[in-house]
XYZ file of C-alpha atoms in Angstrom:
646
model
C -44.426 -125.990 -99.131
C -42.997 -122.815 -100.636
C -41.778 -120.375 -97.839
C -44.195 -117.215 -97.303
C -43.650 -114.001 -100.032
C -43.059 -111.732 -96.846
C -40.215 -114.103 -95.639
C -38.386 -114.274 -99.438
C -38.604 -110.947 -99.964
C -36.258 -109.777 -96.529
C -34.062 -112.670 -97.560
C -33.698 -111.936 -101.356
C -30.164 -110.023 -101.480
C -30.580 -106.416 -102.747
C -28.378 -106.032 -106.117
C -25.887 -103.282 -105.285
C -22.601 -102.790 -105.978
C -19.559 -103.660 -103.491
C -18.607 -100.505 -101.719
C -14.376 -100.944 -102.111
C -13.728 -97.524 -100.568
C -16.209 -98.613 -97.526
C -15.137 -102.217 -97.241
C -11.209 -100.871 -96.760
C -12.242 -98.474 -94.352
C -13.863 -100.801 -92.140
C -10.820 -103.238 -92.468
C -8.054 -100.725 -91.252
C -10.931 -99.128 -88.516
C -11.432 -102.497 -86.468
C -8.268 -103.965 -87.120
C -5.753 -101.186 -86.597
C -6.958 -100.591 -82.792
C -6.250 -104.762 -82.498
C -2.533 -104.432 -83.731
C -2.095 -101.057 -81.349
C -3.855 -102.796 -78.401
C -1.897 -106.047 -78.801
C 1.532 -103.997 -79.363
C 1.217 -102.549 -76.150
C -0.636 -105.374 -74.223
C -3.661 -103.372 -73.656
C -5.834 -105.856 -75.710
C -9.380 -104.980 -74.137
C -8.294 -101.747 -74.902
C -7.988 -102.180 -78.542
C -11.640 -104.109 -78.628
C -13.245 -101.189 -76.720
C -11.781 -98.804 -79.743
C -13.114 -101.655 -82.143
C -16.562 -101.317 -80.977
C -16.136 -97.440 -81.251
C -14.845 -98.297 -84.737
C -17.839 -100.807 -85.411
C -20.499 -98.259 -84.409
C -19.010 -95.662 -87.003
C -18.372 -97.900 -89.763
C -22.507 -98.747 -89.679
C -22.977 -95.168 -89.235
C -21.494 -94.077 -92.471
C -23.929 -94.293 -94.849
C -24.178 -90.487 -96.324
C -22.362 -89.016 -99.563
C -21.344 -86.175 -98.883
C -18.553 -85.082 -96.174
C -20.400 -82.522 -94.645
C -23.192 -85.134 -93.645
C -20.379 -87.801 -93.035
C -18.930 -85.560 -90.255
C -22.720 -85.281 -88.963
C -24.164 -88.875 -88.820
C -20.954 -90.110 -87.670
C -20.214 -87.544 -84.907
C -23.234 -87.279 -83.119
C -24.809 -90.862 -82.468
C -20.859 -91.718 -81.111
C -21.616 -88.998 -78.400
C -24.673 -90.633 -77.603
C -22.882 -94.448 -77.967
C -20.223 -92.671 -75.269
C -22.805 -91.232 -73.296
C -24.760 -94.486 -73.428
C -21.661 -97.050 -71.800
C -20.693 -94.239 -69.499
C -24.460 -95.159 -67.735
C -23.892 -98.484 -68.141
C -20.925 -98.981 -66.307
C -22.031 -97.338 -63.568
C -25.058 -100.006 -63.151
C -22.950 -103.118 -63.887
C -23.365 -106.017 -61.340
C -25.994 -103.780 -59.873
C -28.791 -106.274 -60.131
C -32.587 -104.615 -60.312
C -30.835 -101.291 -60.259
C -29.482 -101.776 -63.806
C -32.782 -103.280 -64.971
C -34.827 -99.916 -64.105
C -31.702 -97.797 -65.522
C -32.074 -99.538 -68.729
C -35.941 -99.312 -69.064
C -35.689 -95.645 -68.489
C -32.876 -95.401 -71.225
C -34.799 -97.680 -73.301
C -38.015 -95.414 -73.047
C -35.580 -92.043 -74.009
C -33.838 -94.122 -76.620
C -37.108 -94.913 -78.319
C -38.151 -91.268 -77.944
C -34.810 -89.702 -79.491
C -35.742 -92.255 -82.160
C -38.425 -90.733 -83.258
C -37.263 -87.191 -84.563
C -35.115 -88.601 -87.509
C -32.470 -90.129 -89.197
C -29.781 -89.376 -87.292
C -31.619 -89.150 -84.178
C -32.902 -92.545 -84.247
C -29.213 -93.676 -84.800
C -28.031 -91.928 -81.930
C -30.937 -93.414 -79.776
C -30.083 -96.623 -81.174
C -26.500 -96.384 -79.754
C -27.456 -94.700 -77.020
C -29.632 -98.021 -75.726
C -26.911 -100.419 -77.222
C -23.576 -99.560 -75.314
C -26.019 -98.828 -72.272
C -26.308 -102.314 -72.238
C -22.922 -103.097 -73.070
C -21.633 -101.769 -70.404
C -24.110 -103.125 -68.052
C -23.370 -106.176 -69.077
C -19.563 -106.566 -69.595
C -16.641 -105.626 -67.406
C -15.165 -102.668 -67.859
C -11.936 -101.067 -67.352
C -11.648 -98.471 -64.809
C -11.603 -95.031 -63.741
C -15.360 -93.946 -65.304
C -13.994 -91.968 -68.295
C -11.654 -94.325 -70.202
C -14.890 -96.901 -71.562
C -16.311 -94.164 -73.348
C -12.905 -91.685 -74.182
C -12.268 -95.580 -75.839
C -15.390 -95.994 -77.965
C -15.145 -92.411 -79.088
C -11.604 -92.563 -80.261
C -12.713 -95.701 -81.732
C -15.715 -93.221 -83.622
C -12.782 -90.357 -84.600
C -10.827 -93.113 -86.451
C -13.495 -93.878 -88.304
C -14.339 -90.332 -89.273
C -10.146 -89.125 -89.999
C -10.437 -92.203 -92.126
C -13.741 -91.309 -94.103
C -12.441 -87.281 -94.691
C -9.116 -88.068 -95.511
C -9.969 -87.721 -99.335
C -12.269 -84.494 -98.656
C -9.434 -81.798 -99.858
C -9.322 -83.433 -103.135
C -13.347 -84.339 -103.170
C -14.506 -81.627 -101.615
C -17.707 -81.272 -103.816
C -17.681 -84.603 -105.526
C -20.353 -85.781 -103.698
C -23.073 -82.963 -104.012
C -21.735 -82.838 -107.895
C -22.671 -86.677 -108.075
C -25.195 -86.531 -106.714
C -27.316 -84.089 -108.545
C -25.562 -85.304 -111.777
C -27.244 -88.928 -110.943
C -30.592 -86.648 -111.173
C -29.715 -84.677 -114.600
C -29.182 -88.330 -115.869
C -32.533 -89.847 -114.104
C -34.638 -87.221 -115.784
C -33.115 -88.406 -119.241
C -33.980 -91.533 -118.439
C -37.521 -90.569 -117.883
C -37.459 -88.438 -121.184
C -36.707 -92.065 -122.656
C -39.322 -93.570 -121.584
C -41.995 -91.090 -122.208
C -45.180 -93.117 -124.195
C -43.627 -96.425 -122.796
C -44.478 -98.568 -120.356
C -41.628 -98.044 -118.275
C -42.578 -94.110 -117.582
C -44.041 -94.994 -113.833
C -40.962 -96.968 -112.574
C -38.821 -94.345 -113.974
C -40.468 -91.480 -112.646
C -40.185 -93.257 -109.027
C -36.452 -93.729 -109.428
C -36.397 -89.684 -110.171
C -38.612 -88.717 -107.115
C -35.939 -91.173 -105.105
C -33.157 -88.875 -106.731
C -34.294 -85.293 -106.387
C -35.382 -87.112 -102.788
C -31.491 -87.647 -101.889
C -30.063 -84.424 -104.073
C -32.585 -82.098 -102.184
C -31.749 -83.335 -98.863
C -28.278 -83.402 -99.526
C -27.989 -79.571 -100.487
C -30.751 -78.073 -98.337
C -29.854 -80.080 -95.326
C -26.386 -78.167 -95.041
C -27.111 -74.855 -96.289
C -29.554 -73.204 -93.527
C -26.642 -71.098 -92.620
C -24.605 -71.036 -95.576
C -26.732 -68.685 -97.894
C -24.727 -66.344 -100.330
C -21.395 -67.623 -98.831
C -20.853 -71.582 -100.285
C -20.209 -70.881 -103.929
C -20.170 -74.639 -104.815
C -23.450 -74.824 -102.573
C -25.500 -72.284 -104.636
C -24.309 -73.190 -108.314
C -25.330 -76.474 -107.122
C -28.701 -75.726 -105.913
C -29.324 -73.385 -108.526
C -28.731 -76.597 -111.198
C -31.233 -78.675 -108.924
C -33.884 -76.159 -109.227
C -33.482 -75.754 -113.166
C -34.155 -78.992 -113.378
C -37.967 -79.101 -112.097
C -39.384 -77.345 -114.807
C -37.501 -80.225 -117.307
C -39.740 -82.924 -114.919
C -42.622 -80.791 -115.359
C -42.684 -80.627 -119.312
C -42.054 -84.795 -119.154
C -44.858 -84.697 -117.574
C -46.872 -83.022 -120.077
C -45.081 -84.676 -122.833
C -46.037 -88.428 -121.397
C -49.933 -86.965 -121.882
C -49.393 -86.173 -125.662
C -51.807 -87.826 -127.707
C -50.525 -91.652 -129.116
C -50.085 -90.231 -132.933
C -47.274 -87.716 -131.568
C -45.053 -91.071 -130.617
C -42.064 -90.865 -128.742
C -39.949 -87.771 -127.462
C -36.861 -87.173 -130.273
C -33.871 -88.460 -128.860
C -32.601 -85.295 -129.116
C -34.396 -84.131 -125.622
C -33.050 -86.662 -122.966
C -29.785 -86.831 -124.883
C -29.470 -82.795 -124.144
C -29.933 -83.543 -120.639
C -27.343 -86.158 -120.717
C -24.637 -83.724 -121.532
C -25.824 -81.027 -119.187
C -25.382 -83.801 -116.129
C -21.966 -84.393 -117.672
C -21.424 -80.861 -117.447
C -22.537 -80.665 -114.320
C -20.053 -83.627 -113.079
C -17.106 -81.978 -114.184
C -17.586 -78.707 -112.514
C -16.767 -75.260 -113.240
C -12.957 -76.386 -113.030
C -13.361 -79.658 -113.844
C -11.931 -81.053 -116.899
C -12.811 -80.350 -120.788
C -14.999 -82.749 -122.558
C -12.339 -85.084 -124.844
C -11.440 -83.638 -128.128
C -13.348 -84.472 -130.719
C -16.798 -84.927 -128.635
C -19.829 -83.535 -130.027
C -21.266 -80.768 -128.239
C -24.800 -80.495 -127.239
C -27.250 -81.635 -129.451
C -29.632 -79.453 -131.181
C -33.109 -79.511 -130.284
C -36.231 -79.995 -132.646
C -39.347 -77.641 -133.108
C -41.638 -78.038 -130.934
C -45.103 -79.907 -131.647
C -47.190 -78.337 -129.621
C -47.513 -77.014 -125.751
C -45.538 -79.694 -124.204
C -42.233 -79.859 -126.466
C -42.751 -76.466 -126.480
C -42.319 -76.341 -122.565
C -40.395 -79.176 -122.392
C -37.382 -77.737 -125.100
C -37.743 -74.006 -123.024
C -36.871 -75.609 -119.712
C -33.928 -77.567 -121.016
C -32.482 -74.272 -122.605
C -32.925 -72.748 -119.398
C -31.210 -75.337 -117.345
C -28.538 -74.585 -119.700
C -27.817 -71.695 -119.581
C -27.838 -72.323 -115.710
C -25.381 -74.939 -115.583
C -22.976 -72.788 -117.524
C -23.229 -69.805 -115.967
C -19.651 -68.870 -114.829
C -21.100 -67.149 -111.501
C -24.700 -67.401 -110.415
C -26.314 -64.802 -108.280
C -26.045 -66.500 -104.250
C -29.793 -64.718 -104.011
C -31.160 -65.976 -107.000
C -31.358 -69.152 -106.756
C -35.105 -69.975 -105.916
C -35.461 -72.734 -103.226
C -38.354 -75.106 -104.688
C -38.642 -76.639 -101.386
C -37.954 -73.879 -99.202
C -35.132 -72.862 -97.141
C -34.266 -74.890 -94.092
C -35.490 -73.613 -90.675
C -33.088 -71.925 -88.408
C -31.176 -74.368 -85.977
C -33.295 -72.740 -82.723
C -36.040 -73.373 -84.702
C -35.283 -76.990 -85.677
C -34.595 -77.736 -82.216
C -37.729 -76.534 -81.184
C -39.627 -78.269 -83.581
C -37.454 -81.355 -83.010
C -38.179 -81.088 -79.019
C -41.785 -80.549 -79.061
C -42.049 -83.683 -81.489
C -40.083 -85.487 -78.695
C -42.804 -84.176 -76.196
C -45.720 -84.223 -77.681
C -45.620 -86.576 -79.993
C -48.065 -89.650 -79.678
C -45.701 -91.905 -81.990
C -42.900 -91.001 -80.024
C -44.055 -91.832 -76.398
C -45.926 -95.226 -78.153
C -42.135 -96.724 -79.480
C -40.786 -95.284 -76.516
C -42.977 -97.318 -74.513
C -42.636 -100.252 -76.309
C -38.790 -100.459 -76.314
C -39.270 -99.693 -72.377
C -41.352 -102.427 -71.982
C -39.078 -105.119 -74.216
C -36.040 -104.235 -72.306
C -37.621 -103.905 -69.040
C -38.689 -107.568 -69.695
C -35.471 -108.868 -71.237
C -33.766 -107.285 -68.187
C -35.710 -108.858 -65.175
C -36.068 -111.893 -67.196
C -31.884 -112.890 -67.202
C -31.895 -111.048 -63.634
C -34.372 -113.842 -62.647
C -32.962 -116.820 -64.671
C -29.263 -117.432 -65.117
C -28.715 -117.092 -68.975
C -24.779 -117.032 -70.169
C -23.832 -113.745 -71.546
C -26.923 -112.266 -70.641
C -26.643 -109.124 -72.331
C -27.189 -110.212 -75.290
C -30.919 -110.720 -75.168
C -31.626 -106.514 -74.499
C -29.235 -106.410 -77.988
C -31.612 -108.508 -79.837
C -34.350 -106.025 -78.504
C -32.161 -103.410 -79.261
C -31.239 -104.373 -82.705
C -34.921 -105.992 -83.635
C -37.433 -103.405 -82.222
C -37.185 -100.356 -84.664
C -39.716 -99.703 -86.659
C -38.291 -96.893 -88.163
C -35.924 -99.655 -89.948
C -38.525 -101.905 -91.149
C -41.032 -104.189 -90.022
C -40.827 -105.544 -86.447
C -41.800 -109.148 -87.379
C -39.198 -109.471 -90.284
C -36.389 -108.272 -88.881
C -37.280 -110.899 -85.802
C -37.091 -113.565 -88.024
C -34.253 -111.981 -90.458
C -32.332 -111.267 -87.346
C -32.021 -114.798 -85.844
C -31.758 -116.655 -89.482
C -28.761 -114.270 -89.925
C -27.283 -114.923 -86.303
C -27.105 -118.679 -87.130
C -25.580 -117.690 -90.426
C -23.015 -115.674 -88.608
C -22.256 -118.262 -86.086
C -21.263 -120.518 -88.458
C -18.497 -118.238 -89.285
C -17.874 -117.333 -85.701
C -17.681 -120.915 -84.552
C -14.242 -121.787 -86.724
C -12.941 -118.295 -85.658
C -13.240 -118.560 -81.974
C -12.483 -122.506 -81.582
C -9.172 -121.948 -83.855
C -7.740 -118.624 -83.734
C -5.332 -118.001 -80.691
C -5.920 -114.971 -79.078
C -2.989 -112.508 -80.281
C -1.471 -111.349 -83.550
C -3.729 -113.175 -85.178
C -6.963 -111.520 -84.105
C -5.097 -108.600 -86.150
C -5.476 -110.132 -89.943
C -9.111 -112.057 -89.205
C -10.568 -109.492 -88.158
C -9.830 -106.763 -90.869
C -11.071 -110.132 -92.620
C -14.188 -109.908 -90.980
C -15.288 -106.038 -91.026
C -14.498 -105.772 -94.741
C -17.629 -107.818 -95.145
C -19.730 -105.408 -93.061
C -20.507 -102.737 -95.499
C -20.437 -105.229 -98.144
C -23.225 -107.981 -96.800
C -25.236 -104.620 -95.401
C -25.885 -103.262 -98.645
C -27.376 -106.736 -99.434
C -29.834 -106.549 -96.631
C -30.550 -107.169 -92.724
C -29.736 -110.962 -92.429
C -27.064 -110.614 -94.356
C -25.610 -107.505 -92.280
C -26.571 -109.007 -89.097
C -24.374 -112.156 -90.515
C -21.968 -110.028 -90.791
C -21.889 -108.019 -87.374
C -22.280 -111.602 -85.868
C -18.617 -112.976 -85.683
C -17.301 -109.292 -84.777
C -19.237 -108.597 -82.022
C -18.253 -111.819 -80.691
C -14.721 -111.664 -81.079
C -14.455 -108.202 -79.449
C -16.847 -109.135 -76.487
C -14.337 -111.947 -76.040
C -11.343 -109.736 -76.072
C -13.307 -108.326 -73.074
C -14.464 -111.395 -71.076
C -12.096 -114.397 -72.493
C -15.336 -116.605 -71.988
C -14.398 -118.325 -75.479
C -15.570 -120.614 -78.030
C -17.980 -122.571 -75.434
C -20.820 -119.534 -75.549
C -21.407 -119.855 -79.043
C -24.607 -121.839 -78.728
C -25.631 -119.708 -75.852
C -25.431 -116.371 -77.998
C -28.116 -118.267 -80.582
C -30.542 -119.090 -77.613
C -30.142 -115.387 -76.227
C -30.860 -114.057 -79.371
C -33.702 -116.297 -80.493
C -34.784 -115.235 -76.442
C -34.705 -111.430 -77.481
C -36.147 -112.108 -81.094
C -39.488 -114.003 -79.003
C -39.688 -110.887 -76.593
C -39.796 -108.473 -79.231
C -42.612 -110.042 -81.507
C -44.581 -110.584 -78.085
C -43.940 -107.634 -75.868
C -43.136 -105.418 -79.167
C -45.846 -106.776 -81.774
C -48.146 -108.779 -80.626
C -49.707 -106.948 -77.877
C -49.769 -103.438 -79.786
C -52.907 -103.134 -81.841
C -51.370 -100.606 -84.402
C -48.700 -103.799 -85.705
C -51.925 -105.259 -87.348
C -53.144 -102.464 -88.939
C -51.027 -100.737 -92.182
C -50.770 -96.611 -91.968
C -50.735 -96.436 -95.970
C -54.575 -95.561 -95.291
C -53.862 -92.844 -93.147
C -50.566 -91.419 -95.290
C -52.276 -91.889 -98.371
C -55.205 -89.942 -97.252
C -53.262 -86.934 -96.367
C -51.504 -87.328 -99.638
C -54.948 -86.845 -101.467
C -56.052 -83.738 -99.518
C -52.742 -82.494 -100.550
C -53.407 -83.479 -103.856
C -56.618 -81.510 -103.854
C -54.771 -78.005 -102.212
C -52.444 -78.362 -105.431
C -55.126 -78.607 -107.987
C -56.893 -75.901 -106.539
C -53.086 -73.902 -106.213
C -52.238 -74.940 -109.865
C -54.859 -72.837 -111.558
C -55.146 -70.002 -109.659
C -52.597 -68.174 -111.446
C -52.337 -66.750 -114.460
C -50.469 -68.179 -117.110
C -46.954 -66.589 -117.340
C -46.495 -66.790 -113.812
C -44.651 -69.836 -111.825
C -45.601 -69.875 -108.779
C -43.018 -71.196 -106.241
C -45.629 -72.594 -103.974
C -46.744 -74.988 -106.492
C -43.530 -76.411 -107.247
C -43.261 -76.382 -103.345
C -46.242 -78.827 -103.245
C -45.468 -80.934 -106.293
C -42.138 -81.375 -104.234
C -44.054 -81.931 -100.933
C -46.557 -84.356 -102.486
C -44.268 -86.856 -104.200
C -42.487 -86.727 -101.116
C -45.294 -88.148 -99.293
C -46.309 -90.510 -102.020
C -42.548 -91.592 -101.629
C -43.044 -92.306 -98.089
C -46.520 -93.987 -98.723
C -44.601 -96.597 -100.730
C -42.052 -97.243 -98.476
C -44.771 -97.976 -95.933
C -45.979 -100.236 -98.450
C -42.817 -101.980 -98.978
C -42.215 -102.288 -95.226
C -45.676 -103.686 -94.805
C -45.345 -106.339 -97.502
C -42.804 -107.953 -95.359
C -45.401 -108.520 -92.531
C -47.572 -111.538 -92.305
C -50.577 -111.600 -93.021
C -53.324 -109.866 -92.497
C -50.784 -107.250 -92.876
C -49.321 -107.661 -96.030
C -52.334 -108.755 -97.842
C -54.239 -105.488 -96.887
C -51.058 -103.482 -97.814
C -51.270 -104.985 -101.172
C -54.992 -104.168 -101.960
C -53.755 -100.407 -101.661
C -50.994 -100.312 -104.050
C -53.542 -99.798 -106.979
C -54.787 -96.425 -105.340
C -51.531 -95.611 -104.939
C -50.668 -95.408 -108.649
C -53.450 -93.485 -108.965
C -52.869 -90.669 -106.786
C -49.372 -90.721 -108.667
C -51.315 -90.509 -112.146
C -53.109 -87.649 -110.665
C -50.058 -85.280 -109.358
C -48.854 -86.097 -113.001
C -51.734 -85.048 -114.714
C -52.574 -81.638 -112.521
C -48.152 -80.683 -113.092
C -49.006 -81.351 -117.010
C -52.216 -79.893 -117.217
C -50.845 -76.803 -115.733
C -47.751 -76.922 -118.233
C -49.769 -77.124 -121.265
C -51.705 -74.055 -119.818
C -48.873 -71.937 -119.198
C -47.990 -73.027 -123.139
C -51.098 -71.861 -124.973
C -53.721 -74.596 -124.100
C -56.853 -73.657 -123.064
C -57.168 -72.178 -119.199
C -59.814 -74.097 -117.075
C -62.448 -72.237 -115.124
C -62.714 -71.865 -111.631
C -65.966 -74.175 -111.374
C -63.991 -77.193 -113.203
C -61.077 -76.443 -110.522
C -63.360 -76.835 -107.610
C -65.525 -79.882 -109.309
C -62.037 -81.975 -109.334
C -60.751 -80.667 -105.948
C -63.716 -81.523 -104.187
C -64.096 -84.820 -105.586
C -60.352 -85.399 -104.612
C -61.534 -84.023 -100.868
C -64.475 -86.129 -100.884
C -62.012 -89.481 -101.537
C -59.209 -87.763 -98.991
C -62.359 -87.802 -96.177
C -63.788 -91.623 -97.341
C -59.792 -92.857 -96.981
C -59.209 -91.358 -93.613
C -63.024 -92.323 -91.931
C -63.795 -95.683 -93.858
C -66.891 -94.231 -94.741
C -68.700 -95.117 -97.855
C -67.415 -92.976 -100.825
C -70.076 -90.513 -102.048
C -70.855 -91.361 -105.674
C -69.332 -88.921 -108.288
C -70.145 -87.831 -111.463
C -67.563 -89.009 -114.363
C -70.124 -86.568 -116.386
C -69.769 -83.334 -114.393
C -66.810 -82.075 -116.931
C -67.471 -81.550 -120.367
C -65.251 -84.233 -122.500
C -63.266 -81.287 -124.264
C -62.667 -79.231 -121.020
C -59.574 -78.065 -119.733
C -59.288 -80.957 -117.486
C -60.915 -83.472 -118.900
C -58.322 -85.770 -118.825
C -57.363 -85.032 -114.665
C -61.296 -85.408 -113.953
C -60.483 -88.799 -115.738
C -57.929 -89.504 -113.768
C -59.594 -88.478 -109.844
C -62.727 -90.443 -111.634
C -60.457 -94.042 -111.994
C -58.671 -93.147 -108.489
C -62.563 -92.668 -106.628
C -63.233 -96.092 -108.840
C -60.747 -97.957 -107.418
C -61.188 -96.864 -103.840
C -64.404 -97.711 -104.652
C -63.701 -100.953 -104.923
């Protein structure tokens, strides 16, 4: 009688911390346009700015203030953009129900390009609806001039602190992977090596993005930008020589404190800033390091001196800092790229379709049948249909457990708060639990979002307490449309994409082997570090396709399990090539070019079997000699083919 492992695992809160700084925001955001709009009796008013403020307060979930200004900004043009269509269809009967589809089918579209884009279409779709389904006030521009002043407050309020935190963030934030590389140094010849290196790949994940994301056009002339970078890309060679020191044979034991406690103080360093404050008085300074054992402490203690002597440089060279993942495109080029993946694009005209279809149905289904507060079926669609957040069948169920939760915070609200003054310290009761339930996960955000939405919609409508119930039957209505318009009747919801991803990830792998040993030692190559970047990228994504898919039911889950063993294998094999390749640039042996092509076409051999289904061809764990250069990766590509095997 135990509930289902893909049901506990969406409902299991996520342990994070409570975001104060966010939690305050969102208090004065929604509940500041309440006490203006109630001031001057302009109460829907104030709720329209609400929902502007709502939209932006889920919205804000970058570090830095550049990217703040960006993910906040842009989906609130599309929210504004979005209610301007819908109020223009409202009351309009079939007319709004083919509007909507053909917003829903750009929506899902827009969705697909990325992060921000899929927020935007997600707003986009959302006030659409709103504002076919709620009365507005009049002439055309005021709905959306509302939400968007609604989205500004939100932003003023997020930057106010950017003057005196101006680099903070970015600092942070590739302090937090100085200190995650310690942490692997620490674990190096323990157990817990593979769950730290994951946390790094996560870090230098968020740090690169962070940095490179903003700096396409500000080469040579953001100071903080390129000391910052520069620091980021010192650090990759100190990941590489963990790697080789994790393959040290068992007698060497573990790293010397000494290493990851070097690092330490260079991410403290890096925190404080060229300006920033002296370390306290009577702090020891860096530590000294040992002599090197051999290749890989002899690699690994020649990166770290490196990085420091980077992170105290008083002014680095703007055109010498080496981009290990490349610069960013141009902007035209960006939005070329980003257009003809809109076009083009086989996933994106699939979810477009499928979010057409949902709300097409949801639509003519409440045109057809009276249902109270109609609207808020094509939200549940809305909200539950994006598999770009997760799996389609959780979030179903997540989202209507989570409704019920919220409505039993809703129902004392709405049957026992008068409408006035007292809408003004409830809800800035309310909205500081937003950021702080969504950090814990989907029900408990949608719990959250519950009792606001409603409370602002009836600001709008005055329909009351006696809709409550209603709201849980449209949403359980939406929640039933979108697992059998949106899942159900789409053959790829049955079948996992690890396969695919993790197949591309191995004929990746196989390009770097063949990369990493085509150069003579003495000379880093930037395109390797390029694909070591690239490749635990992708392995990144791979397991985040696995953790969406062990949500699903099974078949799903079940099958997405059976591949998580390959998965660590492939990992074990990026390791081994970066190490291998270390220890060679360090005085170990060089391997030949007919050992290099033995392991990368082995690896292409598996990359071909994952992506067709076809039977592995047998390999030979004999074709290297035992003491060759890469013994130990032939090992490794060996135990990956064995397990695929299997």
């Amino acid at each position: 009688m135990a509930p289902p492992g893909w049901l506990t695992e969406g409902l299991r809160p996520r342990d994070a911390p409570i975001p104060w700084a966010a939690a305050a925001r969102a208090s004065v955001a929604l509940a500041a346009p309440l006490a203006v709009g109630t001031a001057t009796g302009r109460t829907g008013y104030g709720a329209l700015v609400s929902m502007g403020a709502l939209s932006g307060v889920i919205g804000d979930t970058a570090d830095a203030y550049r990217m703040r200004v960006f993910n906040i900004a842009v989906p609130q043009l599309f929210g504004a953009l979005g209610v301007l269509l819908g109020t223009q269809v409202f009351g309009s009967g079939w007319t709004a129900v083919v509007v909507l589809t053909v917003v829903a089918l750009v929506s899902g579209m827009i969705s697909s390009v990325g992060a921000v884009a899929s927020v935007s279409g997600l707003l986009l779709l959302l006030n659409a609806v709103v504002g076919a389904g709620l009365p507005m006030p009049s002439p055309w521009w005021l709905p959306p001039g509302l939400l968007l002043l609604g989205g500004l407050l939100v932003l003023a309020l997020t930057l106010l602190a950017w003057p005196l935190r101006g680099g903070t963030p970015e600092r942070a934030t590739v302090a937090d992977s100085y200190r995650a590389v310690a942490a692997l140094l620490e674990a190096t010849g323990s157990p817990g090596y593979e769950d730290r290196r994951r946390e790094l790949t996560q870090s230098l994940n968020q740090s690169y993005d962070l940095l490179l994301a903003r700096r396409a056009r500000r080469h040579g002339r953001s100071a903080t930008l390129v000391r910052l970078l520069a620091q980021l890309n010192a650090l990759i060679p100190v990941v590489e020589g963990a790697s080789a020191a994790q393959l040290r044979p068992p007698g060497y034991g573990p790293l010397p404190p000494a290493y990851p406690a070097a690092v330490r103080e260079l991410a403290a360093a890096v925190e404080r800033g060229p300006g920033g404050p002296s370390p306290p008085p009577g702090s020891p300074g860096p530590p000294e390091l040992p002599e090197p054992r051999g290749p890989s402490t002899r690699a690994l203690a020649q990166a770290i001196g490196h990085a420091a002597t980077v992170v105290h440089e008083a002014e680095p060279d703007p055109y010498a800092a080496d981009d290990r993942l490349g610069r960013p495109a141009g902007l035209r080029v960006r939005a070329r790229r980003g257009a003809r993946a809109l076009l083009l694009s086989g996933a994106s005209w699939r979810y477009g379709l499928r979010l057409a279809l949902c709300i097409g149905l949801a639509q003519v289904l409440v045109s057809v049948i009276a249902v109270p507060r109609s609207y808020w079926v094509s939200l549940t669609v809305t909200f539950v249909l994006k598999p770009d957040f997760g799996s389609v069948f959780s979030r179903a169920v997540l989202r209507a457990l989570g409704t019920a939760a919220g409505l039993l915070i809703a129902v004392p609200v709405l049957a026992e708060v008068p409408h006035g003054w007292w809408d003004v310290p409830v809800m800035a009761a309310l909205a500081t639990l937003i950021p702080v339930l969504s950090a814990k996960g989907y029900a408990f955000q949608t719990a959250a979002i519950t009792p606001v939405i409603l409370m602002l919609s009836d600001l709008l409508n005055h329909q009351g307490f006696h809709l409550v119930l209603p709201r849980l039957y449209d949403s359980l209505i939406g929640c039933g449309i979108a697992l059998l318009a949106g899942y159900l009747l789409w053959p790829e919801s049955w079948h996992t994409r690890i396969g695919d991803r993790l197949a591309d990830a191995v004929q990746d792998t196989a390009s770097y082997v063949s990369l990493a040993f085509t150069t003579a030692p003495g000379r880093d190559e930037p395109a390797r570090a390029r694909y070591r970047r690239r490749l635990y990228r992708d392995l990144s994504a791979v397991r985040s396709e696995f953790q969406r898919a062990l949500t699903e039911p099974p078949p799903v889950g079940a099958r997405a399990e059976a591949w998580w063993p390959l998965v660590i294998a492939v990992e074990r094999i990026v390791d081994t090539t970066t190490a291998t390749r270390v220890r060679v640039e360090h005085g170990a042996p060089v391997p030949t070019p007919a050992e290099v092509g033995a392991v990368a076409r082995e690896l292409t051999d598996l990359a071909e079997a994952l992506r067709s289904g076809a039977p592995l061809p047998p390999g030979d764990p004999d074709a290297l000699a035992p003491d060759c250069a890469l013994a130990r990766l032939h090992h490794e590509v060996h135990a990956a083919r064995s397990v695929a095997a299997s």
